[in-house]
Amino acid sequence: MSLVAVERTVTVFTARVVETGGLLARIAVLLNPYDVRELSLSLDDCTLSITVEGDGFDAGRVAARLAKIIGVLEVDYR
């Protein structure tokens, strides 16, 4: 039996943040239908990183939704 690595599509969103109280709860609700694999917040750098698996969604639309959350600035994705 051999294991085969499966290539999966992921999109990583990065945003500068200015406020953190309740931020992760708001993001969790916003991203509920998506396959979020990683969510990290750096208080030192004031950055948020979200990794979403899959390719059946509009990344630009997700970035726009993230940008509307109070305390989230400059959302980028790759």
Short mmCIF file of C-alpha atoms in Angstrom, two decimals:
data_model
loop_
_atom_site.label_atom_id
_atom_site.label_comp_id
_atom_site.label_asym_id
_atom_site.label_seq_id
_atom_site.Cartn_x
_atom_site.Cartn_y
_atom_site.Cartn_z
CA MET A 1 0.00 0.00 0.00
CA SER A 2 1.50 3.31 -1.03
CA LEU A 3 0.36 6.78 -0.08
CA VAL A 4 -0.05 9.37 -2.80
CA ALA A 5 0.18 13.06 -1.94
CA VAL A 6 -2.85 14.94 -3.20
CA GLU A 7 -2.28 18.48 -4.44
CA ARG A 8 -4.89 20.79 -2.94
CA THR A 9 -5.74 24.35 -3.88
CA VAL A 10 -5.41 26.84 -1.03
CA THR A 11 -5.82 30.62 -0.84
CA VAL A 12 -4.04 32.59 1.87
CA PHE A 13 -5.58 35.91 2.94
CA THR A 14 -3.45 38.40 4.90
CA ALA A 15 -4.71 41.61 6.49
CA ARG A 16 -3.42 44.33 8.78
CA VAL A 17 -5.60 44.72 11.83
CA VAL A 18 -6.06 47.58 14.27
CA GLU A 19 -8.48 46.01 16.75
CA THR A 20 -8.54 42.45 18.08
CA GLY A 21 -11.36 42.24 20.64
CA GLY A 22 -13.99 39.93 19.16
CA LEU A 23 -12.18 39.88 15.80
CA LEU A 24 -11.75 36.10 15.56
CA ALA A 25 -15.40 35.49 16.47
CA ARG A 26 -16.57 37.88 13.72
CA ILE A 27 -14.28 36.21 11.18
CA ALA A 28 -15.39 32.70 12.17
CA VAL A 29 -19.02 33.65 11.53
CA LEU A 30 -18.15 35.33 8.23
CA LEU A 31 -16.15 32.35 6.91
CA ASN A 32 -18.55 29.65 8.10
CA PRO A 33 -19.27 28.05 4.69
CA TYR A 34 -15.59 27.94 3.66
CA ASP A 35 -13.02 25.22 4.40
CA VAL A 36 -10.76 27.28 6.70
CA ARG A 37 -7.57 25.32 7.43
CA GLU A 38 -5.61 27.91 9.39
CA LEU A 39 -6.45 31.13 11.18
CA SER A 40 -3.66 33.00 12.95
CA LEU A 41 -3.36 36.43 14.48
CA SER A 42 -0.03 38.10 15.26
CA LEU A 43 -0.42 40.72 17.94
CA ASP A 44 3.21 41.81 17.46
CA ASP A 45 2.82 42.50 13.74
CA CYS A 46 -0.92 43.31 13.82
CA THR A 47 -1.56 40.84 11.01
CA LEU A 48 -4.19 38.20 10.43
CA SER A 49 -3.59 35.17 8.21
CA ILE A 50 -6.37 32.87 6.98
CA THR A 51 -5.83 29.78 4.81
CA VAL A 52 -8.89 28.49 2.94
CA GLU A 53 -8.80 25.18 1.06
CA GLY A 54 -10.60 24.66 -2.22
CA ASP A 55 -11.05 26.43 -5.52
CA GLY A 56 -14.83 26.72 -5.85
CA PHE A 57 -15.19 30.19 -4.39
CA ASP A 58 -14.52 33.81 -5.39
CA ALA A 59 -11.39 34.89 -3.45
CA GLY A 60 -12.00 38.55 -4.32
CA ARG A 61 -15.44 38.37 -2.78
CA VAL A 62 -14.06 36.79 0.41
CA ALA A 63 -11.39 39.51 0.63
CA ALA A 64 -14.08 42.19 0.22
CA ARG A 65 -16.13 40.61 3.01
CA LEU A 66 -13.08 40.52 5.29
CA ALA A 67 -12.34 44.18 4.54
CA LYS A 68 -15.79 45.14 5.84
CA ILE A 69 -15.04 43.81 9.34
CA ILE A 70 -14.29 46.60 11.80
CA GLY A 71 -10.59 46.55 12.60
CA VAL A 72 -9.46 44.81 9.39
CA LEU A 73 -7.37 46.81 6.90
CA GLU A 74 -5.56 46.11 3.61
CA VAL A 75 -6.68 42.56 2.76
CA ASP A 76 -4.48 40.71 0.26
CA TYR A 77 -4.62 37.15 -1.02
CA ARG A 78 -2.51 34.77 -3.08
#
